[in-house]
mmCIF file of N, CA and C in Angstrom:
data_model
loop_
_atom_site.group_PDB
_atom_site.id
_atom_site.type_symbol
_atom_site.label_atom_id
_atom_site.label_comp_id
_atom_site.label_asym_id
_atom_site.label_seq_id
_atom_site.Cartn_x
_atom_site.Cartn_y
_atom_site.Cartn_z
ATOM 1 N N MET D 24 48.303 26.050 -47.742
ATOM 2 C CA MET D 24 49.785 25.262 -47.884
ATOM 3 C C MET D 24 49.327 24.549 -48.915
ATOM 4 N N SER D 25 50.934 24.134 -49.550
ATOM 5 C CA SER D 25 50.707 23.885 -50.854
ATOM 6 C C SER D 25 50.572 21.956 -50.305
ATOM 7 N N ASP D 26 50.519 21.193 -51.283
ATOM 8 C CA ASP D 26 50.524 19.562 -51.161
ATOM 9 C C ASP D 26 51.411 19.178 -51.632
ATOM 10 N N GLU D 27 52.515 20.009 -51.994
ATOM 11 C CA GLU D 27 53.495 19.454 -52.837
ATOM 12 C C GLU D 27 54.616 19.193 -51.861
ATOM 13 N N GLN D 28 54.792 17.574 -51.814
ATOM 14 C CA GLN D 28 55.766 16.783 -50.916
ATOM 15 C C GLN D 28 57.141 16.409 -51.425
ATOM 16 N N PHE D 29 58.238 16.247 -50.885
ATOM 17 C CA PHE D 29 59.537 15.974 -51.108
ATOM 18 C C PHE D 29 59.881 14.565 -50.525
ATOM 19 N N ASP D 30 60.078 13.401 -51.588
ATOM 20 C CA ASP D 30 60.849 12.506 -50.572
ATOM 21 C C ASP D 30 62.347 11.678 -50.552
ATOM 22 N N ALA D 31 63.005 11.176 -49.645
ATOM 23 C CA ALA D 31 64.391 11.081 -49.735
ATOM 24 C C ALA D 31 64.587 9.634 -49.382
ATOM 25 N N GLN D 32 66.182 9.049 -49.105
ATOM 26 C CA GLN D 32 65.807 7.880 -48.587
ATOM 27 C C GLN D 32 67.366 8.331 -47.951
ATOM 28 N N LEU D 33 67.656 7.423 -47.252
ATOM 29 C CA LEU D 33 68.790 7.410 -46.461
ATOM 30 C C LEU D 33 69.113 5.714 -45.660
ATOM 31 N N THR D 34 70.768 5.300 -46.418
ATOM 32 C CA THR D 34 71.047 4.237 -46.485
ATOM 33 C C THR D 34 72.117 4.160 -45.579
ATOM 34 N N TRP D 35 72.549 3.049 -44.724
ATOM 35 C CA TRP D 35 73.484 3.019 -43.781
ATOM 36 C C TRP D 35 74.797 2.124 -44.806
ATOM 37 N N VAL D 36 75.978 2.704 -44.936
ATOM 38 C CA VAL D 36 76.659 1.753 -45.737
ATOM 39 C C VAL D 36 77.323 1.016 -44.868
ATOM 40 N N LYS D 37 78.329 1.614 -43.603
ATOM 41 C CA LYS D 37 79.088 1.210 -42.794
ATOM 42 C C LYS D 37 79.479 2.371 -42.066
ATOM 43 N N GLY D 38 80.218 1.981 -40.671
ATOM 44 C CA GLY D 38 80.788 2.726 -39.914
ATOM 45 C C GLY D 38 79.875 3.946 -39.188
ATOM 46 N N MET D 39 80.041 4.788 -40.094
ATOM 47 C CA MET D 39 79.131 6.518 -39.826
ATOM 48 C C MET D 39 78.609 6.819 -41.507
ATOM 49 N N GLN D 40 78.918 6.089 -42.200
ATOM 50 C CA GLN D 40 78.569 6.396 -44.019
ATOM 51 C C GLN D 40 77.289 6.108 -44.042
ATOM 52 N N PHE D 41 76.775 7.116 -44.649
ATOM 53 C CA PHE D 41 75.679 6.823 -45.194
ATOM 54 C C PHE D 41 75.363 7.537 -46.578
ATOM 55 N N VAL D 42 74.252 7.219 -47.518
ATOM 56 C CA VAL D 42 73.795 7.598 -48.667
ATOM 57 C C VAL D 42 72.827 7.803 -48.874
ATOM 58 N N GLY D 43 72.654 9.074 -49.223
ATOM 59 C CA GLY D 43 71.095 9.940 -49.276
ATOM 60 C C GLY D 43 70.881 10.098 -50.818
ATOM 61 N N ARG D 44 69.721 9.882 -51.212
ATOM 62 C CA ARG D 44 69.258 10.122 -52.488
ATOM 63 C C ARG D 44 67.391 10.494 -52.553
ATOM 64 N N GLY D 45 67.038 11.182 -53.585
ATOM 65 C CA GLY D 45 66.115 11.726 -53.818
ATOM 66 C C GLY D 45 64.773 10.431 -53.764
ATOM 67 N N ALA D 46 63.893 10.496 -54.197
ATOM 68 C CA ALA D 46 62.959 9.395 -54.255
ATOM 69 C C ALA D 46 62.834 8.826 -55.695
ATOM 70 N N THR D 47 63.866 9.058 -56.536
ATOM 71 C CA THR D 47 63.621 8.805 -57.830
ATOM 72 C C THR D 47 65.355 8.377 -58.150
ATOM 73 N N PRO D 48 65.704 7.682 -58.891
ATOM 74 C CA PRO D 48 66.919 6.992 -59.415
ATOM 75 C C PRO D 48 68.060 8.003 -59.599
ATOM 76 N N GLY D 49 68.920 8.396 -59.116
ATOM 77 C CA GLY D 49 69.742 9.723 -59.527
ATOM 78 C C GLY D 49 71.003 9.762 -58.881
ATOM 79 N N PRO D 50 71.398 11.198 -58.598
ATOM 80 C CA PRO D 50 72.718 11.536 -57.834
ATOM 81 C C PRO D 50 72.124 11.219 -56.466
ATOM 82 N N THR D 51 73.507 10.793 -55.852
ATOM 83 C CA THR D 51 73.777 10.836 -54.158
ATOM 84 C C THR D 51 74.262 11.452 -53.730
ATOM 85 N N VAL D 52 74.129 11.631 -52.684
ATOM 86 C CA VAL D 52 75.163 12.117 -51.490
ATOM 87 C C VAL D 52 75.751 11.219 -50.374
ATOM 88 N N VAL D 53 76.903 11.309 -50.564
ATOM 89 C CA VAL D 53 77.625 10.384 -49.314
ATOM 90 C C VAL D 53 78.004 11.152 -47.986
ATOM 91 N N PHE D 54 77.523 10.925 -47.050
ATOM 92 C CA PHE D 54 77.740 11.584 -45.567
ATOM 93 C C PHE D 54 78.721 10.434 -44.802
ATOM 94 N N ASP D 55 79.519 11.221 -43.742
ATOM 95 C CA ASP D 55 80.427 10.433 -43.291
ATOM 96 C C ASP D 55 80.901 11.283 -41.885
ATOM 97 N N SER D 56 81.619 11.219 -41.314
ATOM 98 C CA SER D 56 82.152 11.240 -40.208
ATOM 99 C C SER D 56 83.803 11.435 -40.392
ATOM 100 N N ASP D 57 84.586 11.951 -39.624
ATOM 101 C CA ASP D 57 85.732 12.013 -39.480
ATOM 102 C C ASP D 57 86.075 10.742 -38.277
ATOM 103 N N LEU D 58 87.381 10.158 -38.773
ATOM 104 C CA LEU D 58 87.961 9.216 -37.807
ATOM 105 C C LEU D 58 87.579 9.111 -36.537
ATOM 106 N N GLU D 59 88.129 10.422 -35.784
ATOM 107 C CA GLU D 59 87.736 10.083 -34.470
ATOM 108 C C GLU D 59 86.451 10.222 -34.014
ATOM 109 N N HIS D 60 85.596 10.284 -34.979
ATOM 110 C CA HIS D 60 84.196 9.809 -34.214
ATOM 111 C C HIS D 60 83.389 8.650 -35.159
ATOM 112 N N GLY D 61 84.268 7.664 -35.532
ATOM 113 C CA GLY D 61 83.962 6.244 -36.219
ATOM 114 C C GLY D 61 83.595 6.574 -37.385
ATOM 115 N N GLY D 62 83.645 7.481 -38.286
ATOM 116 C CA GLY D 62 83.877 7.656 -39.875
ATOM 117 C C GLY D 62 85.353 7.112 -40.710
ATOM 118 N N SER D 63 84.915 7.151 -41.658
ATOM 119 C CA SER D 63 86.379 6.921 -42.711
ATOM 120 C C SER D 63 86.808 7.989 -43.255
ATOM 121 N N ASP D 64 85.965 9.457 -42.926
ATOM 122 C CA ASP D 64 86.190 10.411 -43.585
ATOM 123 C C ASP D 64 86.040 10.767 -45.032
ATOM 124 N N CYS D 65 85.123 10.203 -46.164
ATOM 125 C CA CYS D 65 84.832 9.709 -46.994
ATOM 126 C C CYS D 65 83.983 10.945 -47.061
ATOM 127 N N GLY D 66 83.493 11.636 -46.738
ATOM 128 C CA GLY D 66 81.757 11.856 -47.434
ATOM 129 C C GLY D 66 81.602 13.419 -46.386
ATOM 130 N N MET D 67 80.988 14.454 -46.944
ATOM 131 C CA MET D 67 80.763 15.323 -46.713
ATOM 132 C C MET D 67 79.786 15.144 -45.134
ATOM 133 N N ARG D 68 79.954 15.880 -43.929
ATOM 134 C CA ARG D 68 78.992 16.037 -42.591
ATOM 135 C C ARG D 68 77.457 16.651 -42.956
ATOM 136 N N PRO D 69 77.072 15.948 -42.335
ATOM 137 C CA PRO D 69 75.496 16.720 -42.547
ATOM 138 C C PRO D 69 75.321 18.230 -42.266
ATOM 139 N N VAL D 70 76.066 18.778 -41.797
ATOM 140 C CA VAL D 70 76.150 20.485 -41.582
ATOM 141 C C VAL D 70 76.745 21.168 -42.728
ATOM 142 N N GLN D 71 77.882 20.070 -43.513
ATOM 143 C CA GLN D 71 78.326 20.711 -44.272
ATOM 144 C C GLN D 71 77.278 20.536 -45.847
ATOM 145 N N VAL D 72 75.989 19.207 -45.725
ATOM 146 C CA VAL D 72 75.692 19.487 -46.922
ATOM 147 C C VAL D 72 74.326 20.930 -46.733
ATOM 148 N N LEU D 73 73.848 20.818 -44.733
ATOM 149 C CA LEU D 73 73.250 21.723 -44.987
ATOM 150 C C LEU D 73 73.394 23.218 -45.423
ATOM 151 N N LEU D 74 74.756 23.559 -45.288
ATOM 152 C CA LEU D 74 75.456 24.768 -45.941
ATOM 153 C C LEU D 74 75.267 24.977 -47.099
ATOM 154 N N THR D 75 75.876 23.565 -48.156
ATOM 155 C CA THR D 75 75.753 23.460 -49.365
ATOM 156 C C THR D 75 74.470 23.898 -50.057
ATOM 157 N N SER D 76 73.413 23.101 -49.537
ATOM 158 C CA SER D 76 71.845 23.386 -49.737
ATOM 159 C C SER D 76 71.553 24.803 -49.694
ATOM 160 N N LEU D 77 72.106 25.350 -48.373
ATOM 161 C CA LEU D 77 71.388 26.711 -48.388
ATOM 162 C C LEU D 77 72.435 27.549 -49.105
ATOM 163 N N ALA D 78 73.016 27.366 -49.922
ATOM 164 C CA ALA D 78 74.410 28.208 -50.842
ATOM 165 C C ALA D 78 73.543 27.799 -52.379
ATOM 166 N N ALA D 79 73.218 26.252 -52.604
ATOM 167 C CA ALA D 79 72.743 26.086 -53.541
ATOM 168 C C ALA D 79 71.152 26.697 -54.152
ATOM 169 N N CYS D 80 70.697 26.697 -52.906
ATOM 170 C CA CYS D 80 69.378 27.581 -52.677
ATOM 171 C C CYS D 80 69.568 28.912 -53.170
ATOM 172 N N THR D 81 70.355 29.501 -52.469
ATOM 173 C CA THR D 81 70.284 31.158 -52.907
ATOM 174 C C THR D 81 71.104 31.136 -54.128
ATOM 175 N N ALA D 82 72.055 30.119 -54.962
ATOM 176 C CA ALA D 82 72.427 30.636 -55.963
ATOM 177 C C ALA D 82 71.627 30.407 -57.099
ATOM 178 N N MET D 83 70.818 29.610 -56.996
ATOM 179 C CA MET D 83 70.460 29.044 -58.096
ATOM 180 C C MET D 83 69.231 30.100 -58.100
ATOM 181 N N ASP D 84 68.640 30.586 -57.176
ATOM 182 C CA ASP D 84 67.764 32.292 -57.241
ATOM 183 C C ASP D 84 68.329 33.491 -57.842
ATOM 184 N N VAL D 85 69.725 33.794 -57.356
ATOM 185 C CA VAL D 85 70.201 34.735 -57.811
ATOM 186 C C VAL D 85 71.112 34.566 -59.484
ATOM 187 N N ILE D 86 71.307 33.511 -59.752
ATOM 188 C CA ILE D 86 71.552 33.472 -60.880
ATOM 189 C C ILE D 86 70.524 33.490 -62.065
ATOM 190 N N SER D 87 69.033 32.575 -61.405
ATOM 191 C CA SER D 87 68.157 32.959 -62.371
ATOM 192 C C SER D 87 67.833 34.321 -62.373
ATOM 193 N N ILE D 88 67.634 35.147 -61.288
ATOM 194 C CA ILE D 88 67.268 36.422 -61.417
ATOM 195 C C ILE D 88 68.187 37.650 -62.283
ATOM 196 N N LEU D 89 69.408 37.229 -62.451
ATOM 197 C CA LEU D 89 70.174 37.907 -62.686
ATOM 198 C C LEU D 89 69.999 37.545 -64.260
ATOM 199 N N GLN D 90 69.970 36.459 -65.039
ATOM 200 C CA GLN D 90 70.146 36.115 -66.118
ATOM 201 C C GLN D 90 68.501 36.952 -66.824
ATOM 202 N N LYS D 91 67.481 36.833 -66.057
ATOM 203 C CA LYS D 91 66.125 37.791 -66.221
ATOM 204 C C LYS D 91 66.430 39.287 -66.592
ATOM 205 N N LYS D 92 67.543 39.280 -65.527
ATOM 206 C CA LYS D 92 67.520 40.826 -65.850
ATOM 207 C C LYS D 92 68.895 40.983 -66.772
ATOM 208 N N ARG D 93 69.277 40.031 -67.679
ATOM 209 C CA ARG D 93 70.252 40.015 -68.723
ATOM 210 C C ARG D 93 71.354 40.782 -68.527
ATOM 211 N N GLN D 94 71.713 39.956 -66.587
ATOM 212 C CA GLN D 94 73.532 40.324 -66.554
ATOM 213 C C GLN D 94 74.025 39.621 -67.261
ATOM 214 N N ARG D 95 75.941 39.952 -67.513
ATOM 215 C CA ARG D 95 76.382 38.742 -68.237
ATOM 216 C C ARG D 95 77.789 38.338 -67.051
ATOM 217 N N VAL D 96 76.968 37.543 -66.591
ATOM 218 C CA VAL D 96 77.541 36.469 -65.855
ATOM 219 C C VAL D 96 78.527 35.277 -66.471
ATOM 220 N N THR D 97 79.640 35.340 -66.054
ATOM 221 C CA THR D 97 80.498 34.545 -66.549
ATOM 222 C C THR D 97 80.962 33.426 -65.932
ATOM 223 N N ALA D 98 81.090 33.540 -64.198
ATOM 224 C CA ALA D 98 81.296 32.725 -63.344
ATOM 225 C C ALA D 98 80.872 33.139 -61.917
ATOM 226 N N PHE D 99 80.401 32.296 -60.694
ATOM 227 C CA PHE D 99 79.834 32.668 -59.870
ATOM 228 C C PHE D 99 80.114 31.583 -58.778
ATOM 229 N N HIS D 100 80.381 32.082 -57.472
ATOM 230 C CA HIS D 100 80.194 30.995 -56.343
ATOM 231 C C HIS D 100 80.281 31.417 -55.316
ATOM 232 N N ILE D 101 79.759 30.853 -54.240
ATOM 233 C CA ILE D 101 79.445 31.111 -52.837
ATOM 234 C C ILE D 101 80.120 30.932 -51.837
ATOM 235 N N ASN D 102 80.930 31.467 -51.040
ATOM 236 C CA ASN D 102 81.823 31.163 -49.891
ATOM 237 C C ASN D 102 80.867 30.986 -48.846
ATOM 238 N N VAL D 103 80.914 29.758 -48.028
ATOM 239 C CA VAL D 103 79.660 29.772 -46.931
ATOM 240 C C VAL D 103 80.487 29.561 -45.324
ATOM 241 N N ARG D 104 80.731 30.251 -44.178
ATOM 242 C CA ARG D 104 80.770 29.905 -43.138
ATOM 243 C C ARG D 104 79.812 30.104 -42.205
ATOM 244 N N ALA D 105 80.047 29.268 -41.212
ATOM 245 C CA ALA D 105 79.164 29.125 -40.406
ATOM 246 C C ALA D 105 79.492 29.076 -38.822
ATOM 247 N N THR D 106 78.290 29.434 -37.707
ATOM 248 C CA THR D 106 78.878 29.714 -36.425
ATOM 249 C C THR D 106 77.664 28.570 -35.684
ATOM 250 N N ARG D 107 78.345 27.952 -34.643
ATOM 251 C CA ARG D 107 77.674 26.742 -34.250
ATOM 252 C C ARG D 107 77.494 27.546 -32.798
ATOM 253 N N ALA D 108 76.374 27.040 -32.080
ATOM 254 C CA ALA D 108 75.968 27.181 -30.877
ATOM 255 C C ALA D 108 77.534 26.000 -30.053
ATOM 256 N N ASP D 109 77.482 26.364 -28.730
ATOM 257 C CA ASP D 109 78.533 25.747 -28.016
ATOM 258 C C ASP D 109 77.735 24.553 -27.547
ATOM 259 N N GLU D 110 76.522 24.711 -26.962
ATOM 260 C CA GLU D 110 75.850 23.123 -26.316
ATOM 261 C C GLU D 110 75.209 22.356 -27.260
ATOM 262 N N PHE D 111 74.623 21.160 -26.917
ATOM 263 C CA PHE D 111 74.287 20.560 -27.963
ATOM 264 C C PHE D 111 72.611 21.069 -27.996
ATOM 265 N N PRO D 112 72.054 20.626 -29.260
ATOM 266 C CA PRO D 112 72.584 19.534 -30.424
ATOM 267 C C PRO D 112 73.533 20.903 -31.408
ATOM 268 N N LYS D 113 74.074 22.167 -30.756
ATOM 269 C CA LYS D 113 74.935 22.898 -31.407
ATOM 270 C C LYS D 113 74.522 23.399 -32.459
ATOM 271 N N ARG D 114 73.375 23.582 -33.272
ATOM 272 C CA ARG D 114 72.413 24.138 -34.228
ATOM 273 C C ARG D 114 73.300 25.368 -34.964
ATOM 274 N N LEU D 115 73.170 25.898 -35.996
ATOM 275 C CA LEU D 115 73.701 27.144 -36.565
ATOM 276 C C LEU D 115 73.011 27.963 -35.743
ATOM 277 N N VAL D 116 73.932 28.565 -35.989
ATOM 278 C CA VAL D 116 73.572 30.420 -35.179
ATOM 279 C C VAL D 116 73.590 31.381 -35.863
ATOM 280 N N LYS D 117 73.987 31.272 -37.029
ATOM 281 C CA LYS D 117 74.727 32.211 -38.118
ATOM 282 C C LYS D 117 75.656 31.494 -39.194
ATOM 283 N N ALA D 118 74.925 32.078 -40.434
ATOM 284 C CA ALA D 118 75.559 31.748 -41.373
ATOM 285 C C ALA D 118 75.706 32.747 -42.429
ATOM 286 N N GLU D 119 77.513 32.755 -42.913
ATOM 287 C CA GLU D 119 77.490 34.089 -43.767
ATOM 288 C C GLU D 119 78.014 33.590 -44.967
ATOM 289 N N LEU D 120 77.126 33.831 -46.291
ATOM 290 C CA LEU D 120 77.080 33.998 -47.241
ATOM 291 C C LEU D 120 78.366 34.816 -47.763
ATOM 292 N N GLU D 121 79.269 34.738 -48.811
ATOM 293 C CA GLU D 121 79.636 35.606 -49.407
ATOM 294 C C GLU D 121 79.602 35.096 -50.971
ATOM 295 N N LEU D 122 78.801 36.023 -51.997
ATOM 296 C CA LEU D 122 78.440 35.799 -53.305
ATOM 297 C C LEU D 122 79.985 36.557 -53.842
ATOM 298 N N VAL D 123 80.374 35.288 -54.902
ATOM 299 C CA VAL D 123 81.335 36.080 -55.654
ATOM 300 C C VAL D 123 80.890 35.835 -57.213
ATOM 301 N N VAL D 124 80.431 37.112 -57.888
ATOM 302 C CA VAL D 124 80.270 37.081 -59.290
ATOM 303 C C VAL D 124 80.935 37.557 -60.120
ATOM 304 N N CYS D 125 81.020 36.907 -60.937
ATOM 305 C CA CYS D 125 82.259 37.201 -62.660
ATOM 306 C C CYS D 125 81.492 37.778 -63.994
ATOM 307 N N GLY D 126 81.904 38.610 -64.065
ATOM 308 C CA GLY D 126 80.684 39.291 -65.690
ATOM 309 C C GLY D 126 81.250 40.514 -66.154
ATOM 310 N N TYR D 127 80.998 40.697 -67.244
ATOM 311 C CA TYR D 127 80.763 41.905 -67.898
ATOM 312 C C TYR D 127 79.743 42.939 -67.751
ATOM 313 N N ASP D 128 79.911 44.108 -67.185
ATOM 314 C CA ASP D 128 79.190 45.178 -66.598
ATOM 315 C C ASP D 128 77.930 44.592 -65.570
ATOM 316 N N VAL D 129 78.487 43.678 -64.976
ATOM 317 C CA VAL D 129 77.647 43.315 -63.862
ATOM 318 C C VAL D 129 76.552 44.465 -63.156
ATOM 319 N N ALA D 130 75.873 44.750 -62.380
ATOM 320 C CA ALA D 130 75.094 46.048 -61.844
ATOM 321 C C ALA D 130 75.428 45.388 -60.830
ATOM 322 N N PRO D 131 76.047 46.332 -59.563
ATOM 323 C CA PRO D 131 75.772 46.088 -58.464
ATOM 324 C C PRO D 131 74.615 46.148 -57.849
ATOM 325 N N GLU D 132 73.553 47.117 -58.397
ATOM 326 C CA GLU D 132 72.046 47.087 -57.625
ATOM 327 C C GLU D 132 71.576 45.699 -58.344
ATOM 328 N N ALA D 133 71.715 44.990 -59.614
ATOM 329 C CA ALA D 133 70.910 44.114 -59.859
ATOM 330 C C ALA D 133 71.387 42.677 -58.957
ATOM 331 N N VAL D 134 72.563 42.568 -58.753
ATOM 332 C CA VAL D 134 73.325 41.566 -57.823
ATOM 333 C C VAL D 134 72.727 41.915 -56.158
ATOM 334 N N ALA D 135 72.276 42.931 -55.923
ATOM 335 C CA ALA D 135 71.938 42.945 -54.400
ATOM 336 C C ALA D 135 70.637 42.497 -54.644
ATOM 337 N N ARG D 136 69.846 43.303 -55.210
ATOM 338 C CA ARG D 136 68.434 43.077 -55.732
ATOM 339 C C ARG D 136 68.084 41.332 -55.845
ATOM 340 N N SER D 137 68.938 40.792 -56.803
ATOM 341 C CA SER D 137 68.924 39.249 -56.489
ATOM 342 C C SER D 137 68.809 38.365 -55.454
ATOM 343 N N ILE D 138 69.906 38.997 -54.463
ATOM 344 C CA ILE D 138 70.005 38.475 -53.165
ATOM 345 C C ILE D 138 69.191 38.672 -52.037
ATOM 346 N N GLU D 139 68.421 39.944 -52.419
ATOM 347 C CA GLU D 139 67.238 40.389 -51.511
ATOM 348 C C GLU D 139 66.136 39.631 -51.611
ATOM 349 N N LEU D 140 65.901 39.187 -52.987
ATOM 350 C CA LEU D 140 64.706 38.873 -53.136
ATOM 351 C C LEU D 140 65.133 37.065 -52.793
ATOM 352 N N SER D 141 66.074 36.448 -53.324
ATOM 353 C CA SER D 141 66.411 35.123 -52.492
ATOM 354 C C SER D 141 66.122 34.763 -51.234
ATOM 355 N N GLN D 142 66.760 36.040 -50.449
ATOM 356 C CA GLN D 142 66.500 35.655 -49.024
ATOM 357 C C GLN D 142 65.235 36.334 -48.179
ATOM 358 N N THR D 143 64.709 37.123 -49.198
ATOM 359 C CA THR D 143 63.014 37.402 -48.274
ATOM 360 C C THR D 143 61.946 36.597 -49.376
ATOM 361 N N LYS D 144 62.406 36.098 -50.386
ATOM 362 C CA LYS D 144 60.849 35.840 -50.862
ATOM 363 C C LYS D 144 61.051 34.218 -51.209
ATOM 364 N N TYR D 145 62.453 33.508 -52.023
ATOM 365 C CA TYR D 145 62.046 32.517 -53.005
ATOM 366 C C TYR D 145 63.232 31.210 -52.270
ATOM 367 N N CYS D 146 64.110 31.872 -51.561
ATOM 368 C CA CYS D 146 65.016 30.460 -50.654
ATOM 369 C C CYS D 146 64.342 29.893 -49.684
ATOM 370 N N SER D 147 63.735 28.414 -50.134
ATOM 371 C CA SER D 147 63.170 27.957 -48.953
ATOM 372 C C SER D 147 64.038 27.127 -48.117
ATOM 373 N N VAL D 148 65.538 27.103 -48.324
ATOM 374 C CA VAL D 148 66.209 26.858 -47.200
ATOM 375 C C VAL D 148 66.534 27.652 -46.293
ATOM 376 N N SER D 149 67.105 28.912 -46.961
ATOM 377 C CA SER D 149 66.906 30.036 -45.704
ATOM 378 C C SER D 149 65.857 30.313 -44.936
ATOM 379 N N ALA D 150 64.834 30.176 -45.398
ATOM 380 C CA ALA D 150 63.395 30.245 -44.997
ATOM 381 C C ALA D 150 63.036 29.565 -43.785
ATOM 382 N N SER D 151 64.026 28.037 -43.852
ATOM 383 C CA SER D 151 63.824 26.980 -43.029
ATOM 384 C C SER D 151 64.711 26.966 -41.816
ATOM 385 N N LEU D 152 65.552 27.798 -41.846
ATOM 386 C CA LEU D 152 66.569 27.589 -40.878
ATOM 387 C C LEU D 152 66.622 28.757 -39.786
ATOM 388 N N ASN D 153 66.653 27.972 -38.888
ATOM 389 C CA ASN D 153 66.548 29.151 -37.406
ATOM 390 C C ASN D 153 67.825 29.672 -37.257
ATOM 391 N N ALA D 154 68.181 30.408 -38.070
ATOM 392 C CA ALA D 154 69.621 31.259 -37.973
ATOM 393 C C ALA D 154 69.631 32.504 -38.771
ATOM 394 N N GLU D 155 70.857 33.072 -38.240
ATOM 395 C CA GLU D 155 71.192 34.408 -38.856
ATOM 396 C C GLU D 155 71.938 34.153 -40.237
ATOM 397 N N ILE D 156 71.056 34.723 -41.035
ATOM 398 C CA ILE D 156 71.672 34.480 -42.396
ATOM 399 C C ILE D 156 72.264 36.071 -42.828
ATOM 400 N N VAL D 157 73.954 36.320 -42.828
ATOM 401 C CA VAL D 157 74.220 37.538 -43.618
ATOM 402 C C VAL D 157 74.743 37.215 -44.724
ATOM 403 N N THR D 158 74.459 37.957 -45.611
ATOM 404 C CA THR D 158 75.132 37.998 -47.189
ATOM 405 C C THR D 158 75.862 39.100 -47.351
ATOM 406 N N THR D 159 76.867 38.898 -48.309
ATOM 407 C CA THR D 159 77.976 39.774 -48.936
ATOM 408 C C THR D 159 78.561 39.608 -50.351
ATOM 409 N N TYR D 160 78.381 40.209 -51.268
ATOM 410 C CA TYR D 160 79.146 39.699 -52.736
ATOM 411 C C TYR D 160 80.081 40.860 -53.058
ATOM 412 N N ARG D 161 80.660 40.346 -53.871
ATOM 413 C CA ARG D 161 81.773 40.962 -54.405
ATOM 414 C C ARG D 161 81.543 40.914 -55.945
ATOM 415 N N ILE D 162 81.807 41.696 -56.972
ATOM 416 C CA ILE D 162 81.614 41.405 -58.638
ATOM 417 C C ILE D 162 83.005 41.754 -59.070
ATOM 418 N N GLU D 163 83.505 40.393 -59.516
ATOM 419 C CA GLU D 163 84.857 40.952 -60.106
ATOM 420 C C GLU D 163 84.746 40.695 -61.637
ATOM 421 N N PRO D 164 84.786 41.838 -62.257
ATOM 422 C CA PRO D 164 84.885 42.027 -63.627
ATOM 423 C C PRO D 164 85.609 41.707 -64.349
ATOM 424 N N GLU D 165 85.314 40.964 -65.626
ATOM 425 C CA GLU D 165 85.716 40.525 -66.614
ATOM 426 C C GLU D 165 85.966 41.294 -67.838
ATOM 427 N N THR D 166 87.603 41.478 -68.244
ATOM 428 C CA THR D 166 88.263 42.183 -69.567
ATOM 429 C C THR D 166 88.147 41.677 -70.160
ATOM 430 N N ILE D 167 87.711 42.521 -71.407
ATOM 431 C CA ILE D 167 87.954 41.904 -73.451
ATOM 432 C C ILE D 167 89.492 41.528 -73.459
#
């Protein structure tokens, strides 16, 4: 077991708005809910942050691996869609990630392998979720 620890802090601002930050000064994340639930609708919902964390963890793995494989990626993004249970606590039961890779002569097998390694070995966020995670990808070739 690793001794590595992560620290964070969450501070209430007003209504249902909170600001989260890591242990060191730096970037923050604003959380909020919609008007119907007492928020001011000026921040991300906790589940959205969880989903973007899943996408970010996957993206960092995939881009790192593709760079090591010398793939010429010029743009990259991930679309995420999640399904929640109907009953409280309405946990995530399924997350679908569509990875869109743009570049010159990007090899499909390199993309597939980088996704596989992320999901089975490297991505701590996906390993921490108790949800089915489905990944698909498409390559959009760049032309000169």
